[in-house]
Coordinates of C-alpha atoms (C1' of nucleotides) in Angstrom, one line a residue:
Chain A
X7 CA 21.4 -7.5 -16.3
X8 CA 21.1 -10.9 -13.8
X9 CA 23.5 -13.5 -13.9
X10 CA 22.2 -16.8 -14.8
X11 CA 23.6 -19.4 -12.2
X12 CA 21.8 -22.6 -11.4
X13 CA 21.4 -22.4 -7.7
X14 CA 22.8 -25.5 -6.2
X15 CA 20.1 -27.7 -4.6
X16 CA 21.5 -28.4 -1.2
X17 CA 21.4 -24.7 -0.3
X18 CA 19.0 -24.0 2.8
X19 CA 16.2 -21.6 2.4
X20 CA 18.0 -18.4 3.5
X21 CA 21.0 -19.3 1.5
X22 CA 18.8 -19.8 -1.5
X23 CA 17.1 -16.5 -0.9
X24 CA 20.3 -14.7 -0.8
X25 CA 21.9 -16.4 -3.5
X26 CA 18.9 -15.7 -5.7
X27 CA 19.1 -11.8 -4.8
X28 CA 22.8 -11.7 -5.6
X29 CA 22.2 -13.7 -8.9
X30 CA 19.4 -11.1 -9.8
X31 CA 21.6 -7.9 -9.3
X32 CA 23.8 -6.2 -11.8
X33 CA 26.3 -5.3 -9.1
X34 CA 27.5 -5.9 -5.8
X35 CA 25.0 -5.7 -2.6
X36 CA 25.6 -5.0 0.9
X37 CA 24.2 -7.6 3.4
X38 CA 21.4 -4.7 4.2
X39 CA 20.5 -4.1 0.7
X40 CA 20.2 -8.0 0.4
X41 CA 17.9 -7.9 3.6
X42 CA 15.7 -5.2 2.2
X43 CA 15.1 -7.1 -1.2
X44 CA 14.4 -10.2 1.0
X45 CA 12.0 -8.6 3.6
X46 CA 9.0 -9.6 1.4
X47 CA 10.4 -13.5 1.8
X48 CA 10.4 -13.3 5.4
X49 CA 13.7 -12.2 6.2
X50 CA 14.0 -9.8 9.4
X51 CA 17.6 -9.6 10.8
X52 CA 20.8 -8.8 9.4
X53 CA 22.2 -11.9 11.0
X54 CA 20.0 -14.1 9.0
X55 CA 21.7 -12.5 5.8
X56 CA 25.3 -12.7 7.0
X57 CA 25.0 -16.4 8.1
X58 CA 23.7 -17.1 4.5
X59 CA 26.6 -14.9 3.2
X60 CA 29.2 -16.7 5.4
X61 CA 28.1 -20.2 3.8
X62 CA 28.1 -19.0 0.3
X63 CA 31.3 -17.4 0.4
X64 CA 32.7 -20.6 2.3
X65 CA 31.8 -22.4 -0.6
X66 CA 32.9 -19.8 -3.2
X67 CA 29.4 -19.2 -4.8
X68 CA 29.8 -15.5 -3.5
X69 CA 32.5 -13.2 -2.9
X70 CA 33.0 -10.9 -0.6
X71 CA 34.7 -7.1 -1.8
X72 CA 36.5 -5.7 0.8
X73 CA 36.8 -2.3 -0.5
X74 CA 32.8 -2.0 -0.9
X75 CA 31.9 -4.0 2.1
X76 CA 29.5 -5.8 -0.4
X77 CA 28.9 -9.1 -1.8
X78 CA 28.6 -10.4 -5.6
X79 CA 27.7 -13.7 -6.9
X80 CA 30.8 -15.7 -8.1
X81 CA 31.0 -14.9 -12.1
X82 CA 32.3 -18.7 -12.8
X83 CA 29.3 -20.7 -14.2
X84 CA 30.1 -23.7 -12.5
X85 CA 32.3 -22.2 -9.7
X86 CA 35.3 -24.0 -10.4
X87 CA 37.8 -21.0 -9.5
X88 CA 40.5 -22.1 -7.2
X89 CA 43.2 -19.5 -5.7
X90 CA 43.5 -16.3 -6.1
X91 CA 40.6 -14.0 -7.9
X92 CA 40.9 -10.5 -8.9
X93 CA 38.1 -8.0 -9.2
X94 CA 37.7 -5.0 -11.1
X95 CA 35.2 -2.5 -10.0
X96 CA 33.6 0.1 -11.9
X97 CA 33.1 3.1 -9.9
X98 CA 30.5 4.3 -12.9
X99 CA 28.1 1.6 -13.3
X100 CA 29.1 -0.6 -10.4
X101 CA 29.7 -3.8 -12.3
X102 CA 32.3 -6.2 -11.2
X103 CA 34.5 -8.0 -13.4
X104 CA 36.3 -11.1 -11.9
X105 CA 39.3 -12.6 -13.3
X106 CA 42.3 -14.9 -12.5
X107 CA 45.9 -14.6 -13.0
X108 CA 48.2 -17.5 -12.9
X109 CA 51.8 -15.2 -13.0
X110 CA 50.2 -12.9 -10.4
X111 CA 49.7 -15.7 -8.1
X112 CA 53.1 -17.2 -8.9
X113 CA 54.6 -13.6 -7.8
X114 CA 52.8 -13.8 -4.6
X115 CA 53.7 -17.2 -4.0
X116 CA 57.3 -16.5 -4.5
X117 CA 57.1 -13.4 -2.1
X118 CA 55.4 -15.5 0.5
X119 CA 57.6 -18.5 0.4
X120 CA 60.9 -16.0 0.5
X121 CA 59.4 -14.4 3.6
X122 CA 58.2 -17.7 5.2
X123 CA 54.5 -16.0 5.0
X124 CA 51.8 -18.7 4.8
X125 CA 49.1 -17.3 3.0
X126 CA 45.4 -18.1 4.0
X127 CA 43.3 -15.6 1.7
X128 CA 43.9 -12.9 -0.8
X129 CA 42.2 -9.7 -1.5
X130 CA 42.6 -8.0 -4.9
X131 CA 40.4 -5.5 -5.9
X132 CA 41.2 -2.8 -8.7
X133 CA 38.9 0.5 -8.6
X134 CA 38.5 2.6 -11.9
X135 CA 36.1 2.9 -14.8
X136 CA 35.0 0.2 -17.3
X137 CA 35.7 0.9 -20.9
X138 CA 31.8 1.9 -21.4
X139 CA 32.1 4.5 -18.6
X140 CA 35.3 5.7 -19.8
X141 CA 33.5 6.2 -23.3
X142 CA 30.8 8.1 -21.7
X143 CA 32.6 10.3 -19.6
X144 CA 34.7 11.7 -22.7
Chain B
X17 CA 58.3 -1.6 17.9
X18 CA 57.5 1.7 16.9
X19 CA 58.6 3.0 13.4
X20 CA 60.9 5.8 13.1
X21 CA 59.5 8.4 10.5
X22 CA 60.3 11.9 10.7
X23 CA 56.9 13.5 10.7
X24 CA 56.7 16.1 8.0
X25 CA 56.6 19.7 9.4
X26 CA 53.8 20.7 7.3
X27 CA 51.2 18.6 8.7
X28 CA 48.4 20.3 10.9
X29 CA 48.1 19.4 14.8
X30 CA 45.5 17.0 14.2
X31 CA 47.3 15.1 11.4
X32 CA 50.6 15.2 13.2
X33 CA 48.9 13.4 16.1
X34 CA 47.2 11.0 14.0
X35 CA 50.5 10.5 12.1
X36 CA 52.1 10.0 15.5
X37 CA 49.7 7.4 16.7
X38 CA 50.3 5.6 13.6
X39 CA 54.1 5.5 13.7
X40 CA 54.1 4.2 17.4
X41 CA 51.8 1.3 16.9
X42 CA 53.1 -2.2 16.0
X43 CA 50.1 -3.0 13.7
X44 CA 47.3 -1.3 12.1
X45 CA 45.1 0.8 14.1
X46 CA 41.2 1.5 13.5
X47 CA 40.1 5.0 13.3
X48 CA 38.5 4.6 17.0
X49 CA 41.6 3.1 18.1
X50 CA 43.2 6.2 17.1
X51 CA 40.7 8.3 18.6
X52 CA 41.0 6.7 22.1
X53 CA 44.9 7.2 21.9
X54 CA 44.6 10.8 21.3
X55 CA 41.8 11.6 23.8
X56 CA 44.5 13.2 26.1
X57 CA 45.5 15.3 23.2
X58 CA 42.3 17.1 22.9
X59 CA 40.4 14.8 20.3
X60 CA 37.0 14.3 20.9
X61 CA 35.3 13.0 17.7
X62 CA 35.8 10.4 15.0
X63 CA 35.6 13.0 12.2
X64 CA 38.5 14.6 13.7
X65 CA 40.4 11.4 13.0
X66 CA 38.8 10.3 9.8
X67 CA 39.7 14.0 8.4
X68 CA 43.3 13.5 9.3
X69 CA 43.6 10.3 8.0
X70 CA 42.2 11.3 4.6
X71 CA 44.9 13.9 4.2
X72 CA 47.6 11.4 5.4
X73 CA 46.2 8.6 2.9
X74 CA 46.0 11.0 -0.1
X75 CA 49.8 11.9 0.7
X76 CA 50.8 8.4 1.2
X77 CA 52.1 8.8 4.5
X78 CA 49.6 6.3 5.6
X79 CA 47.6 3.5 4.0
X80 CA 44.2 2.2 4.6
X81 CA 43.8 -1.8 4.7
X82 CA 40.2 -2.3 3.4
X83 CA 40.2 -5.9 4.8
X84 CA 40.7 -4.8 8.2
X85 CA 39.1 -1.4 8.2
X86 CA 42.2 0.0 9.8
X87 CA 45.2 1.9 8.9
X88 CA 49.1 1.9 9.0
X89 CA 51.8 4.4 8.6
X90 CA 53.6 3.8 5.4
X91 CA 56.7 1.6 5.7
X92 CA 58.6 3.5 3.2
X93 CA 60.9 5.7 5.1
X94 CA 60.7 8.5 2.5
X95 CA 57.5 7.8 1.2
X96 CA 58.6 7.4 -2.3
X97 CA 56.4 4.5 -3.3
X98 CA 54.6 4.7 -6.3
X99 CA 51.7 2.7 -7.9
X100 CA 50.9 -0.7 -6.5
X101 CA 51.4 -1.8 -3.0
X102 CA 50.6 -5.2 -1.6
X103 CA 50.0 -5.6 2.2
X104 CA 51.0 -8.9 4.0
X105 CA 48.9 -9.1 7.2
X106 CA 49.5 -11.5 9.9
X107 CA 46.5 -12.9 11.9
X108 CA 48.7 -13.9 14.4
X109 CA 50.7 -11.0 15.5
X110 CA 48.9 -8.4 13.8
X111 CA 52.0 -6.9 11.8
X112 CA 51.8 -5.6 8.3
X113 CA 54.7 -6.1 5.7
X114 CA 54.4 -3.6 2.8
X115 CA 56.0 -4.6 -0.6
X116 CA 55.6 -3.7 -4.6
X117 CA 56.2 -6.1 -7.3
X118 CA 56.7 -4.5 -10.9
X119 CA 55.7 -7.7 -12.5
X120 CA 52.1 -7.8 -10.8
X121 CA 51.8 -4.3 -11.6
X122 CA 52.5 -4.9 -15.3
X123 CA 50.0 -7.9 -15.5
X124 CA 47.4 -5.9 -14.0
X125 CA 48.3 -3.1 -16.4
X126 CA 48.0 -5.5 -19.2
X127 CA 44.7 -6.7 -18.0
X128 CA 43.4 -3.3 -17.7
X129 CA 44.5 -2.5 -21.3
X130 CA 43.2 -5.5 -22.9
X131 CA 40.0 -4.5 -21.0
X132 CA 39.9 -0.8 -21.6
X133 CA 39.7 -0.5 -17.7
X134 CA 41.0 2.8 -16.4
X135 CA 42.6 1.9 -13.2
X136 CA 42.3 4.4 -10.4
X137 CA 43.4 2.4 -7.1
X138 CA 44.3 -1.0 -6.5
X139 CA 43.9 -2.8 -3.2
X140 CA 46.1 -6.1 -2.6
X141 CA 46.0 -7.6 0.7
X142 CA 47.3 -11.2 1.8
X143 CA 45.9 -12.5 5.1
X144 CA 48.0 -15.5 6.7
X145 CA 50.6 -15.9 9.3
X146 CA 54.1 -14.5 9.2
X147 CA 57.2 -16.5 9.7
X148 CA 57.6 -16.3 13.3
X149 CA 53.7 -17.0 14.2
X150 CA 54.0 -20.0 11.9
X151 CA 56.7 -21.4 13.9
X152 CA 55.0 -20.7 17.3
X153 CA 51.9 -22.4 16.0
X154 CA 54.1 -25.7 15.1
Chain C
dT30 C1' 15.2 -42.8 20.7
dT31 C1' 18.8 -40.2 21.8
dC32 C1' 22.5 -37.2 20.8
dA33 C1' 25.5 -34.1 18.0
dA34 C1' 25.6 -30.7 14.7
dT35 C1' 23.8 -27.3 12.2
dA36 C1' 20.3 -23.8 10.6
dC37 C1' 17.1 -20.6 12.4
dG38 C1' 15.1 -16.8 14.9
dT39 C1' 15.4 -12.2 17.8
dT40 C1' 16.9 -8.8 20.4
dA41 C1' 20.5 -6.0 21.7
dT42 C1' 24.7 -4.1 21.0
dA43 C1' 29.3 -3.2 19.1
dG44 C1' 32.2 -0.9 15.5
dC45 C1' 33.1 1.8 11.3
dA46 C1' 31.7 6.1 8.8
dT47 C1' 29.9 10.6 7.2
dA48 C1' 26.3 14.5 7.0
dA49 C1' 25.5 19.0 8.2
dC50 C1' 26.5 23.2 10.0
dA51 C1' 29.3 26.7 12.7
dT52 C1' 34.0 28.7 13.6
dC53 C1' 38.4 29.8 13.3
dG54 C1' 43.0 31.2 11.1
dC55 C1' 45.8 31.9 7.5
dC56 C1' 47.1 34.2 3.5
dG57 C1' 47.0 37.0 -0.6
dC58 C1' 45.6 41.2 -2.3
dA59 C1' 43.0 45.8 -2.9
Chain D
dT4 C1' 44.3 47.9 7.2
dG5 C1' 40.5 45.2 6.0
dC6 C1' 38.3 42.2 2.8
dG7 C1' 37.6 37.6 1.2
dG8 C1' 38.6 33.0 0.0
dC9 C1' 39.8 28.6 1.7
dG10 C1' 41.2 24.9 4.1
dA11 C1' 41.1 22.9 9.0
dT12 C1' 38.6 22.6 13.0
dG13 C1' 35.1 21.6 16.2
dT14 C1' 30.5 19.4 17.6
dT15 C1' 25.9 17.1 17.4
dA16 C1' 23.7 13.8 15.1
dT17 C1' 22.9 10.1 12.4
dG18 C1' 23.9 6.1 9.1
dC19 C1' 25.8 1.8 7.8
dT20 C1' 28.3 -2.4 8.7
dA21 C1' 28.8 -6.7 11.7
dT22 C1' 28.6 -9.6 15.7
dA23 C1' 27.2 -11.3 20.7
dA24 C1' 24.3 -14.0 23.1
dC25 C1' 20.2 -16.6 23.9
dG26 C1' 16.8 -20.0 22.7
dT27 C1' 14.3 -23.0 19.2
dA28 C1' 14.2 -26.0 15.4
dT29 C1' 15.6 -29.6 12.3
dT30 C1' 18.2 -33.1 10.6
dG31 C1' 20.9 -37.2 10.4
dA32 C1' 23.5 -40.7 12.3
dA33 C1' 24.5 -44.2 15.9

DNA sequence: TTCAATACGTTATAGCATAACATCGCCGCA
DNA sequence: TGCGGCGATGTTATGCTATAACGTATTGAA
């Protein structure tokens, strides 16, 4: 089922189109998936999609899933999320669950401080099966 | 500086070559980087490298870094590592630090249990700057 | 108006990964 | 000894992901 975000009004045309595609998808989409969905709207080249995605990710309206080379709309209604976000990706249905955990963030912070490592960005992705898909497999 | 692992004796020729390439590299290598290093040894096609990498990763002798599309030798001398492994990747020098954290693993386990999510694999990658590179930038 | 910054459009190319098919070598076993 | 299975290998072709390099257009502030 589609998400129900309001798209911020100050997005450019391409950014709005890409955001819309992500919002109307159940699961993550690759840049090329998005491109295919938006050819009818006039998009023709991957770069048009990648450029829009860059901005959306920068603003926290979308997230990149490194282990899938794909993108999802941010699940947080008003995009307040700060700091580390973890993703649980179901191999069965493709759905992605997004959550934050302060303890994990703190542990990472401790480790980084101890090592003198300056954290810029953290990726955390869990692959597996969601409750529904586990039940179906049984 | 190169790592100093002993390569397990039961690796096949290609697996041994790829493992060697990883062990002698300071930082992560892409499959194509590895291929280039091993052309002199007779490797010709990406698939030869990818197949070897699959086995090595399966055995825990190497790890895939999702956010780089690249691979590193496992840093644990005897490859005893179980469960979740986190990677800290320096954007400056390219070095990768590998560590485990039981608390983080536990928090993830709790989340998964609460959600009924069956975890199969977890990716955790921190991008940033290591102590040395932070100092140099200053 | 002029300039700078940002978005856009297009073509070409680079980089990462796997499909499909044939062959080979090893090992267990009749 | 010879058969048969299995996993590793070799090779070609192809598909997916991402960016370089160029030029134009739009916007907004001095």
